[in-house]
Coordinates of C-alpha atoms (C1' of nucleotides) in Angstrom, one line a residue:
Chain X
M1 CA 45.0 -8.0 25.9
E2 CA 42.4 -7.9 28.6
E3 CA 40.6 -5.0 26.9
L4 CA 40.5 -6.9 23.7
G5 CA 38.7 -9.8 25.4
V6 CA 36.1 -7.5 26.7
Q7 CA 35.4 -6.0 23.3
V8 CA 34.9 -9.4 21.7
E9 CA 32.4 -10.3 24.3
E10 CA 30.4 -7.2 23.9
K11 CA 30.2 -7.7 20.2
K12 CA 28.8 -11.2 20.7
K13 CA 26.2 -10.0 23.2
Q14 CA 24.7 -7.6 20.7
K15 CA 24.0 -10.4 18.3
K16 CA 21.6 -13.2 18.8
E17 CA 18.4 -11.1 18.7
E18 CA 15.3 -13.3 18.5
G19 CA 12.8 -12.1 16.0
L20 CA 12.6 -8.4 15.4
A21 CA 15.9 -6.4 15.4
E22 CA 16.3 -3.5 17.7
L23 CA 14.8 -0.2 16.5
P24 CA 17.2 2.5 15.5
G25 CA 17.2 5.8 17.5
S26 CA 16.2 6.2 21.1
H27 CA 14.1 3.6 22.8
D28 CA 12.7 5.9 25.4
N29 CA 9.1 7.0 25.1
V30 CA 8.6 5.2 21.8
V31 CA 5.4 6.2 20.0
M32 CA 4.4 4.3 16.9
R33 CA 1.3 4.0 14.8
F34 CA -0.6 1.7 12.6
A35 CA -2.4 3.7 10.0
P36 CA -4.7 1.8 7.7
N37 CA -7.0 3.2 5.1
P38 CA -10.6 2.0 6.0
S39 CA -11.3 0.3 2.7
G40 CA -12.0 -3.1 4.2
P41 CA -11.1 -5.5 7.0
L42 CA -7.4 -6.2 7.6
H43 CA -5.7 -8.7 5.5
I44 CA -2.4 -10.5 5.9
G45 CA -0.5 -7.7 4.3
H46 CA -1.7 -5.3 6.9
A47 CA -0.3 -7.6 9.5
R48 CA 3.1 -6.9 8.0
A49 CA 2.7 -3.3 9.4
A50 CA 0.5 -4.0 12.4
V51 CA 2.5 -6.7 14.0
P52 CA 5.9 -5.0 14.2
N53 CA 4.3 -1.8 15.5
G54 CA 2.5 -3.8 18.2
E55 CA 5.6 -5.8 19.1
Y56 CA 8.0 -2.9 19.3
V57 CA 5.6 -0.9 21.4
K58 CA 5.3 -3.8 23.8
R59 CA 9.0 -4.3 23.9
Y60 CA 9.9 -0.7 24.6
N61 CA 6.8 -0.1 26.7
G62 CA 5.8 2.6 24.3
K63 CA 2.6 3.9 22.9
L64 CA 0.6 2.7 19.9
V65 CA -1.8 4.9 18.0
L66 CA -4.3 3.5 15.6
R67 CA -4.8 6.2 13.0
I68 CA -7.6 5.7 10.5
E69 CA -6.6 7.3 7.3
D70 CA -10.0 8.3 5.8
T71 CA -9.1 11.3 3.8
D72 CA -10.3 9.9 0.5
P73 CA -14.1 9.5 0.7
K74 CA -14.0 7.3 -2.4
R75 CA -12.0 4.8 -0.5
V76 CA -13.9 4.6 2.7
Y77 CA -15.9 1.4 3.4
E78 CA -17.8 2.3 6.4
P79 CA -17.9 -1.1 8.2
A80 CA -14.2 -1.1 8.1
Y81 CA -13.9 1.4 10.9
E82 CA -15.3 -1.3 13.2
M83 CA -13.7 -4.3 11.5
I84 CA -10.1 -2.9 11.7
Q85 CA -10.3 -2.8 15.5
E86 CA -11.8 -6.2 15.7
D87 CA -9.0 -7.6 13.5
L88 CA -6.3 -5.9 15.6
K89 CA -7.8 -7.3 18.7
W90 CA -7.7 -10.8 17.2
L91 CA -4.0 -10.2 16.6
G92 CA -3.7 -9.2 20.2
I93 CA -3.0 -5.6 19.5
I94 CA -4.8 -3.0 21.5
P95 CA -4.0 0.6 20.5
D96 CA -3.5 3.1 23.3
E97 CA -5.3 5.7 21.2
V98 CA -7.5 5.8 18.2
V99 CA -7.6 8.8 16.0
Y100 CA -9.6 9.5 12.8
Q101 CA -8.0 11.8 10.3
S102 CA -11.5 13.0 9.3
D103 CA -11.7 14.6 12.8
R104 CA -8.6 16.6 12.1
F105 CA -9.3 18.8 9.1
E106 CA -9.1 22.1 11.0
I107 CA -5.6 21.1 12.1
Y108 CA -4.6 20.4 8.6
Y109 CA -6.0 23.8 7.5
D110 CA -4.0 25.5 10.2
I111 CA -0.7 23.9 9.2
A112 CA -1.4 24.6 5.6
R113 CA -1.9 28.3 6.3
Q114 CA 1.3 28.4 8.3
L115 CA 3.1 26.8 5.4
I116 CA 1.7 29.4 3.1
E117 CA 2.7 32.2 5.5
K118 CA 6.3 30.8 5.5
G119 CA 6.3 30.9 1.8
A120 CA 6.8 27.1 1.8
A121 CA 3.6 26.3 -0.1
Y122 CA 1.6 27.9 -2.9
M123 CA -1.7 27.8 -4.5
C124 CA -1.4 26.4 -8.0
T125 CA -4.1 26.7 -10.6
C126 CA -2.2 25.0 -13.3
D127 CA -3.9 22.4 -15.3
G128 CA -2.5 19.0 -14.2
A129 CA -0.9 18.1 -17.5
D130 CA 0.7 21.6 -17.9
F131 CA 2.2 21.3 -14.5
K132 CA 3.6 17.9 -15.2
E133 CA 5.1 19.1 -18.4
L134 CA 6.9 21.9 -16.5
K135 CA 7.9 19.7 -13.6
D136 CA 9.3 17.0 -15.8
N137 CA 11.6 19.7 -17.2
C138 CA 12.6 21.0 -13.8
K139 CA 10.7 24.3 -14.5
P140 CA 8.7 26.0 -11.9
C141 CA 5.2 26.9 -12.7
P142 CA 4.1 30.6 -12.7
H143 CA 2.4 30.2 -9.4
R144 CA 5.5 29.2 -7.5
D145 CA 6.6 32.8 -7.1
Q146 CA 3.3 34.2 -6.1
S147 CA 3.4 36.5 -3.1
V148 CA 2.3 35.2 0.3
E149 CA -0.6 37.6 0.1
E150 CA -1.7 36.3 -3.2
N151 CA -1.5 32.7 -1.9
L152 CA -3.4 33.5 1.2
K153 CA -6.1 35.2 -0.8
L154 CA -6.4 32.1 -3.1
W155 CA -6.4 29.9 0.0
E156 CA -9.4 31.8 1.3
E157 CA -11.2 31.4 -2.0
F158 CA -10.1 27.8 -2.3
P159 CA -13.3 26.3 -0.7
N160 CA -15.5 28.1 -3.3
M161 CA -13.5 27.1 -6.3
E162 CA -14.5 24.5 -8.8
A163 CA -13.1 21.0 -8.2
G164 CA -9.9 20.4 -10.0
S165 CA -9.2 24.1 -10.6
A166 CA -6.6 24.5 -7.9
V167 CA -4.4 22.7 -5.4
L168 CA -2.0 23.7 -2.7
R169 CA 1.5 22.6 -3.3
V170 CA 4.4 22.2 -1.0
K171 CA 7.7 23.6 -2.3
T172 CA 10.5 21.0 -2.5
D173 CA 13.2 21.2 -5.0
I174 CA 11.9 21.8 -8.5
A175 CA 15.1 20.2 -9.9
H176 CA 15.1 17.2 -7.6
K177 CA 16.5 14.3 -9.5
N178 CA 13.4 12.3 -8.8
P179 CA 10.5 14.0 -10.6
A180 CA 8.1 12.5 -8.1
I181 CA 9.5 14.6 -5.3
R182 CA 9.1 17.9 -7.0
D183 CA 6.5 20.3 -5.5
W184 CA 3.9 17.8 -4.4
V185 CA 0.2 18.4 -3.8
A186 CA -0.9 19.0 -0.2
M187 CA -4.5 19.9 -0.5
R188 CA -7.1 19.5 -3.2
I189 CA -10.9 19.9 -3.7
V190 CA -13.1 16.9 -3.3
D191 CA -16.8 17.0 -4.1
E192 CA -17.8 13.7 -2.6
E193 CA -19.8 12.8 0.4
H194 CA -17.7 11.5 3.3
P195 CA -19.2 8.8 5.5
R196 CA -18.2 10.6 8.7
L197 CA -18.1 14.3 7.5
G198 CA -20.9 14.4 4.9
T199 CA -20.3 17.4 2.8
K200 CA -18.9 19.6 5.5
Y201 CA -15.6 20.1 3.8
R202 CA -14.5 20.5 0.3
I203 CA -10.8 20.9 0.9
Y204 CA -9.2 17.6 1.5
P205 CA -5.6 16.9 2.5
M206 CA -3.4 14.6 0.5
M207 CA -2.0 11.6 2.2
N208 CA 1.6 13.0 2.3
F209 CA 0.3 16.1 4.0
S210 CA -2.0 14.6 6.6
V211 CA 0.4 11.8 7.4
S212 CA 3.3 14.2 8.1
V213 CA 1.2 16.6 10.2
D214 CA -0.2 13.8 12.2
D215 CA 3.0 11.9 12.7
H216 CA 4.6 15.0 14.1
L217 CA 1.7 16.2 16.1
L218 CA 0.9 12.8 17.6
G219 CA 4.6 12.5 18.5
M220 CA 5.7 9.6 16.5
T221 CA 9.3 8.6 17.2
H222 CA 9.4 5.7 14.7
V223 CA 7.4 5.4 11.5
L224 CA 7.2 1.9 9.9
R225 CA 6.0 1.8 6.4
G226 CA 6.2 -0.2 3.2
K227 CA 9.0 0.5 0.8
D228 CA 6.4 1.7 -1.7
H229 CA 6.4 4.8 0.5
L230 CA 10.1 5.4 0.0
A231 CA 9.5 8.4 -2.2
N232 CA 6.8 9.7 0.1
S233 CA 9.2 9.7 3.0
E234 CA 11.5 11.8 0.9
K235 CA 8.6 14.2 0.0
Q236 CA 7.6 14.4 3.6
K237 CA 11.0 15.4 4.8
Y238 CA 10.6 18.7 3.0
L239 CA 7.5 19.4 5.0
Y240 CA 9.3 18.6 8.3
D241 CA 12.1 21.0 7.2
H242 CA 9.7 23.8 6.3
M243 CA 8.0 23.5 9.7
G244 CA 11.2 23.0 11.7
W245 CA 10.1 19.6 13.0
D246 CA 12.3 16.7 14.0
I247 CA 12.1 13.9 11.5
P248 CA 11.0 10.6 13.1
E249 CA 12.9 7.4 12.2
F250 CA 11.5 6.2 9.0
I251 CA 11.8 2.5 8.5
H252 CA 10.7 0.8 5.4
Y253 CA 9.9 -2.9 4.9
G254 CA 9.4 -4.9 1.7
R255 CA 6.3 -6.3 0.2
L256 CA 4.6 -9.3 1.5
K257 CA 3.5 -11.8 -1.1
M258 CA 1.1 -14.5 -0.2
E259 CA 1.0 -17.5 -2.4
D260 CA -2.3 -18.3 -4.1
I261 CA -4.1 -15.2 -2.9
A262 CA -3.4 -12.2 -5.1
L263 CA -6.5 -10.6 -3.9
S264 CA -6.6 -6.9 -3.2
T265 CA -9.3 -5.5 -0.9
S266 CA -11.1 -4.0 -3.9
K267 CA -11.2 -7.2 -5.8
A268 CA -12.4 -9.1 -2.7
K269 CA -15.1 -6.5 -2.3
E270 CA -16.2 -7.0 -5.9
G271 CA -16.3 -10.7 -5.4
I272 CA -18.4 -10.4 -2.3
E273 CA -20.9 -8.1 -4.0
S274 CA -21.2 -10.4 -7.0
G275 CA -21.7 -13.3 -4.7
E276 CA -18.6 -15.2 -5.7
Y277 CA -17.3 -15.0 -2.2
S278 CA -19.5 -15.7 0.8
G279 CA -18.2 -12.7 2.7
W280 CA -15.0 -11.1 4.1
D281 CA -14.3 -14.3 5.8
D282 CA -14.6 -16.6 2.8
P283 CA -11.8 -19.2 3.2
R284 CA -10.3 -18.2 -0.1
L285 CA -9.6 -14.7 1.0
G286 CA -6.4 -13.5 2.7
T287 CA -8.3 -11.5 5.3
L288 CA -7.4 -12.0 8.9
R289 CA -11.0 -13.0 9.6
A290 CA -10.9 -15.6 6.9
I291 CA -7.8 -17.1 8.5
A292 CA -9.2 -16.9 11.9
R293 CA -12.3 -18.7 10.8
R294 CA -10.3 -21.6 9.7
G295 CA -8.8 -22.0 13.1
I296 CA -5.4 -20.5 12.5
Q297 CA -4.1 -19.0 15.7
P298 CA -3.1 -15.4 15.8
E299 CA 0.2 -16.2 17.4
V300 CA 1.2 -17.9 14.2
I301 CA 0.8 -14.7 12.3
T302 CA 2.6 -12.7 14.9
Q303 CA 5.5 -15.2 14.9
L304 CA 5.8 -15.3 11.2
I305 CA 5.7 -11.6 10.7
S306 CA 8.2 -11.0 13.5
E307 CA 10.5 -13.5 12.0
M308 CA 10.4 -11.7 8.7
G309 CA 11.4 -8.5 10.4
V310 CA 11.4 -5.1 8.8
K311 CA 13.9 -5.5 6.1
M312 CA 13.5 -4.0 2.7
A313 CA 13.7 -7.3 0.7
D314 CA 10.3 -8.7 -0.3
S315 CA 9.2 -11.9 1.2
A316 CA 6.7 -14.5 0.3
L317 CA 4.6 -16.2 2.9
S318 CA 3.8 -19.8 2.3
W319 CA 0.8 -21.6 3.6
K320 CA 2.9 -24.6 4.4
K321 CA 4.8 -22.6 6.9
I322 CA 1.6 -21.2 8.4
Y323 CA 0.1 -24.7 8.6
G324 CA 3.3 -26.1 10.1
L325 CA 3.4 -23.6 12.9
N326 CA -0.3 -23.7 13.5
R327 CA -0.1 -27.5 13.8
N328 CA 2.6 -27.2 16.4
I329 CA 0.4 -25.0 18.5
I330 CA -3.0 -26.6 18.2
E331 CA -1.8 -30.2 18.0
Q332 CA -1.6 -30.4 21.8
K333 CA -4.4 -28.1 22.6
V334 CA -7.1 -29.7 20.5
N335 CA -9.1 -32.9 21.0
R336 CA -9.5 -35.7 18.6
Y337 CA -12.8 -36.9 17.1
F338 CA -14.0 -39.1 14.3
F339 CA -15.3 -37.6 11.1
V340 CA -16.3 -39.8 8.2
P341 CA -16.2 -37.9 4.9
E342 CA -18.5 -39.1 2.2
P343 CA -19.7 -42.0 4.4
V344 CA -20.5 -45.4 3.0
K345 CA -22.7 -47.6 5.1
I346 CA -21.4 -51.1 5.6
D347 CA -23.2 -54.1 7.0
I348 CA -20.7 -56.5 8.5
E349 CA -21.6 -60.1 7.8
G350 CA -20.8 -62.7 10.4
C351 CA -20.2 -60.2 13.1
P352 CA -20.3 -62.2 16.4
D353 CA -23.0 -61.1 18.8
E354 CA -20.6 -60.2 21.5
E355 CA -19.1 -57.5 19.4
I356 CA -22.3 -55.7 18.7
G357 CA -23.4 -53.0 21.0
V358 CA -20.0 -52.8 22.7
E359 CA -19.1 -49.4 24.1
I360 CA -15.8 -48.2 22.9
K361 CA -13.8 -45.4 24.5
R362 CA -11.0 -43.4 23.1
H363 CA -9.0 -40.6 24.7
L364 CA -9.8 -37.1 23.7
H365 CA -6.1 -36.7 23.2
P366 CA -3.7 -39.6 23.2
D367 CA -1.0 -37.7 25.0
F368 CA -3.2 -36.2 27.6
E369 CA -5.3 -39.0 29.1
E370 CA -6.5 -36.7 31.9
R371 CA -8.7 -34.8 29.5
G372 CA -11.1 -37.8 29.5
E373 CA -12.5 -39.9 26.8
R374 CA -15.3 -40.0 24.2
T375 CA -17.4 -43.1 23.8
F376 CA -19.2 -44.7 20.9
V377 CA -21.0 -47.9 20.4
F378 CA -20.1 -50.4 17.8
E379 CA -22.9 -51.7 15.6
K380 CA -23.2 -54.3 12.9
Q381 CA -23.8 -51.5 10.5
V382 CA -21.4 -48.6 10.5
Y383 CA -20.2 -45.8 8.2
I384 CA -16.7 -45.6 6.8
P385 CA -15.1 -43.1 4.5
K386 CA -15.7 -43.8 0.8
K387 CA -12.0 -43.4 0.2
D388 CA -11.3 -46.3 2.5
Y389 CA -13.9 -48.6 1.0
K390 CA -11.6 -50.6 -1.0
D391 CA -11.2 -54.4 -1.4
G392 CA -8.9 -55.7 1.3
F393 CA -8.4 -56.0 5.0
V394 CA -9.0 -53.0 7.2
R395 CA -9.4 -52.4 10.9
L396 CA -12.1 -50.2 12.3
M397 CA -10.2 -48.3 15.0
D398 CA -10.6 -49.8 18.4
A399 CA -13.2 -52.2 17.1
V400 CA -12.9 -55.1 14.7
N401 CA -11.1 -56.2 11.5
I402 CA -13.1 -56.6 8.4
D403 CA -12.6 -57.9 4.9
I404 CA -14.0 -56.0 2.0
D405 CA -14.7 -57.8 -1.2
G406 CA -16.8 -55.8 -3.6
D407 CA -20.2 -55.5 -2.0
D408 CA -19.4 -58.1 0.6
V409 CA -18.1 -56.9 3.9
K410 CA -17.2 -59.7 6.3
F411 CA -16.1 -59.8 9.9
H412 CA -12.6 -61.1 10.1
S413 CA -11.4 -60.9 13.7
N414 CA -11.1 -58.4 16.5
S415 CA -7.5 -58.6 17.4
F416 CA -5.4 -55.5 16.9
E417 CA -2.3 -57.6 16.6
E418 CA -3.6 -59.3 13.5
A419 CA -4.2 -56.1 11.8
R420 CA -0.8 -54.8 12.8
E421 CA 0.9 -57.8 11.5
V422 CA -0.5 -57.4 8.0
R423 CA 0.0 -53.6 8.3
A424 CA -3.7 -53.1 7.6
K425 CA -5.2 -49.7 7.4
I426 CA -6.7 -48.6 10.7
I427 CA -9.6 -46.3 9.9
Q428 CA -12.2 -44.2 11.7
W429 CA -15.8 -45.0 11.6
V430 CA -19.2 -44.0 13.1
S431 CA -22.4 -45.6 13.9
D432 CA -26.0 -44.5 13.5
D433 CA -25.8 -42.2 16.5
S434 CA -23.4 -39.9 14.5
I435 CA -24.2 -36.3 13.7
P436 CA -24.5 -34.9 10.1
A437 CA -21.6 -32.6 9.5
K438 CA -19.9 -30.8 6.7
V439 CA -16.5 -29.3 6.3
V440 CA -15.9 -26.2 4.3
M441 CA -12.5 -26.7 2.7
D442 CA -9.9 -24.0 2.0
D443 CA -11.0 -23.7 -1.6
A444 CA -14.6 -23.3 -0.4
S445 CA -15.6 -26.8 -1.6
I446 CA -17.7 -28.8 0.8
V447 CA -17.1 -32.2 2.2
E448 CA -20.3 -33.8 3.5
G449 CA -20.0 -36.4 6.2
L450 CA -20.8 -37.7 9.7
C451 CA -19.0 -36.8 12.9
E452 CA -19.2 -38.9 16.0
A453 CA -21.9 -38.4 18.6
D454 CA -19.7 -36.8 21.2
C455 CA -19.1 -33.8 19.0
K456 CA -22.3 -32.6 20.5
D457 CA -20.3 -31.3 23.4
L458 CA -18.3 -28.9 21.1
E459 CA -18.9 -25.2 21.1
I460 CA -18.8 -22.8 18.2
G461 CA -15.2 -21.8 17.7
D462 CA -13.7 -25.0 19.0
V463 CA -10.9 -26.4 16.9
V464 CA -10.7 -30.2 16.7
Q465 CA -8.5 -32.7 15.0
F466 CA -10.6 -35.2 13.0
E467 CA -8.4 -38.2 13.0
R468 CA -6.9 -39.0 9.6
F469 CA -8.7 -36.1 8.1
G470 CA -7.2 -32.9 9.5
F471 CA -7.8 -29.9 11.8
A472 CA -11.0 -28.0 11.6
R473 CA -12.9 -25.3 13.5
L474 CA -16.6 -25.6 14.4
D475 CA -18.1 -22.6 12.7
S476 CA -21.9 -23.1 13.2
I477 CA -24.6 -25.5 13.8
E478 CA -27.6 -25.3 11.4
D479 CA -30.6 -27.6 11.6
G480 CA -28.7 -30.1 13.6
E481 CA -25.9 -30.2 11.1
M482 CA -22.4 -29.2 12.3
I483 CA -20.5 -27.0 10.0
F484 CA -16.7 -27.0 10.3
Y485 CA -14.0 -25.0 8.5
F486 CA -11.0 -26.9 7.4
A487 CA -7.6 -25.6 8.7
H488 CA -5.1 -28.0 7.3
K489 CA -3.9 -31.6 7.5
Chain T
rG1 C1' 12.0 5.4 -20.1
rC2 C1' 13.5 8.0 -15.5
rU3 C1' 14.3 7.6 -10.0
rC4 C1' 15.1 4.4 -6.0
rC5 C1' 15.5 -0.4 -3.6
rG6 C1' 16.5 -5.4 -3.1
rG7 C1' 18.9 -10.7 -4.3
rU8 C1' 21.4 -16.7 1.5
rG9 C1' 18.1 -24.1 0.5
rG10 C1' 11.1 -25.0 -2.0
rU11 C1' 9.6 -21.0 1.8
rG12 C1' 11.0 -17.6 5.9
rU13 C1' 15.3 -16.3 8.4
rA14 C1' 20.7 -15.7 11.1
rG15 C1' 25.3 -14.0 9.5
rU16 C1' 26.8 -8.7 5.7
rC17 C1' 27.8 -2.5 9.0
rC18 C1' 33.5 -3.9 11.8
rG19 C1' 36.4 -10.0 5.9
rG20 C1' 38.9 -15.3 9.0
rC21 C1' 35.4 -18.6 14.7
rC22 C1' 30.6 -19.9 8.0
rA23 C1' 32.7 -26.8 4.4
rA24 C1' 26.9 -21.0 6.5
rU25 C1' 22.1 -20.7 11.8
rC26 C1' 17.2 -21.8 13.1
rA27 C1' 12.2 -22.8 11.6
rU28 C1' 9.0 -24.8 8.1
rU29 C1' 9.2 -28.3 4.0
rU30 C1' 10.5 -33.0 1.6
rC31 C1' 12.3 -38.1 2.0
rG32 C1' 13.8 -42.4 4.9
rG33 C1' 13.7 -45.3 9.7
rC34 C1' 11.7 -46.2 14.7
rC35 C1' 7.5 -45.7 17.6
rU36 C1' 2.2 -45.2 17.8
rU37 C1' -4.9 -48.6 17.3
rU38 C1' -4.7 -40.9 13.1
rC39 C1' -1.5 -40.6 7.1
rG40 C1' -1.1 -36.3 14.0
rA41 C1' 2.6 -35.9 17.7
rG42 C1' 7.4 -37.8 19.3
rC43 C1' 12.4 -39.8 18.4
rC44 C1' 16.6 -40.8 14.9
rG45 C1' 18.7 -39.8 10.2
rA46 C1' 19.0 -37.4 5.4
rA47 C1' 18.0 -33.7 1.5
rG48 C1' 18.5 -28.7 0.1
rA49 C1' 21.3 -22.0 -0.4
rC50 C1' 25.4 -17.5 -0.3
rU51 C1' 22.3 -14.4 -8.3
rC52 C1' 26.6 -14.2 -12.0
rG53 C1' 31.4 -12.4 -13.6
rG54 C1' 35.6 -9.7 -12.5
rG55 C1' 38.6 -7.1 -8.7
rU56 C1' 40.9 -6.0 -3.7
rU57 C1' 43.1 -9.5 -0.1
rC58 C1' 47.1 -14.5 2.7
rG59 C1' 41.7 -15.0 3.1
rA60 C1' 35.1 -12.7 0.6
rA61 C1' 28.2 -14.6 1.8
rU62 C1' 30.6 -10.2 3.9
rC63 C1' 34.4 -4.8 0.7
rC64 C1' 34.7 -2.5 -4.7
rC65 C1' 33.0 -2.5 -10.0
rG66 C1' 29.9 -4.5 -13.8
rG67 C1' 26.0 -7.7 -15.6
rC68 C1' 21.6 -10.5 -14.6
rC69 C1' 17.0 -11.1 -12.1
rG70 C1' 13.2 -9.2 -9.0
rG71 C1' 10.3 -5.2 -6.8
rA72 C1' 8.6 -0.2 -5.9
rG73 C1' 7.6 4.8 -7.2
rC74 C1' 7.1 8.4 -11.3
rA75 C1' -1.4 11.0 -9.2
rC76 C1' -5.6 16.5 -7.3
rC77 C1' -5.1 7.3 -4.0
rA78 C1' -3.4 5.6 0.6

RNA sequence: GCUCCGGUGGUGUAGUCCGGCCAAUCAUUUCGGCCUUUCGAGCCGAAGACUCGGGUUCGAAUCCCGGCCGGAGCACCA
């Protein structure tokens, strides 16, 4: 009876994991890697891989390797080498080690040779279509049975062969029920200039080969990858077996769909080159730098991705959720200011002299009075948002109540209570001392307006809440005009 | 077509391995109300889900079979 009670308690203790589930296998000396292809800066999809790797390594006190997978010269975008590390840093992920696959060609050659010597790989000079035909029918190609000597000889000649005339294949199971697994290519000839290697090498490893070799040699204990690599994991297992290597824990996660942005890195790049997008941080793009520019906090991304976990089911990320979480974080950190979009100048008739020139103070944050206040001066002529310029009774926040009737704007009273009683709109306004400003919205449209004078104290990168307008980040100041990027309501 | 993988509210998740404590968790969202010189925050309340059909069982989100739907792979890309 007593034993039973103990067991129940243990079972319960194991549950209730916050965020990411425990990793399978040993948690000692965990080594993981984030291995992007340097084709552009990191986007939200990359975060799906980067965040769990970073979090697990932190949790288990392990080691994180950033491995740049630049083994396809056609898909290397040079600035990305730099950008990837910047983006990771923004996410709060600092790799313990950075390796470039382009530095490791000699290692790949060495392993390839060993594989040939073991009889586990062969040089294949079949035409691609011919090989596929054979493979699809579970038939080995004539080269599969070549002697080790013959293969080694061809391997030596490999660098002098014509592109496309030969490949090195890893033997798997030619009758494997999934045709994709059968005798896959490990090395091929590439006549292309590599940004880091120039034309030093002609023999390039295929992803499955270099990835396996590096995962093993760099000591990975756990490999996190998208489920689109499921078949690749299967392929790679053959290589591990041939070499007698231990297979790391392969963990696959589902695809991350982001509503509205279906933009691949290559499409984004095209758009940037054609001038459709202003750059990699255009607010319409799903890059981390675009998100950052809008004032979205990196913790939000970490939190969301962690919550998703590493399960195989696909998930869709909604902006609403991002905004909601971001709002929770910045709402208390960020100060309030007035921004009048599409300003309309009004001249308040019958405004009593004692109201004019009055200095008005508002707290930078209503819940944190200790942060201080901002001041502005009420004038007979002020600017209000075009949207709020409608017939009726409105209160200018902390100032006076006015009556709008067509072109006539009349002073009504100054008591807040009166406005409250009739449930009048209470709106923001600015005077002539305001600063020209514009806000770049999430669809890249621009809202012109005026922000209050005290915005002059803001620094680039500051996030503010424009009352009744939304959250925005100060991006730059050009010719005295303040340019903000809109985050969300 | 072949191979493989998934399917819990609008969205993301917990629970599924080891069936009962699940008339299903939490977050976001939406809608009310209160409060508030922001349409923010806060407080209170509400809405909303186990893909479908069989089976096993006293009992199924959970196990089995089948359908449906969705996704991925099927390269000398990663």
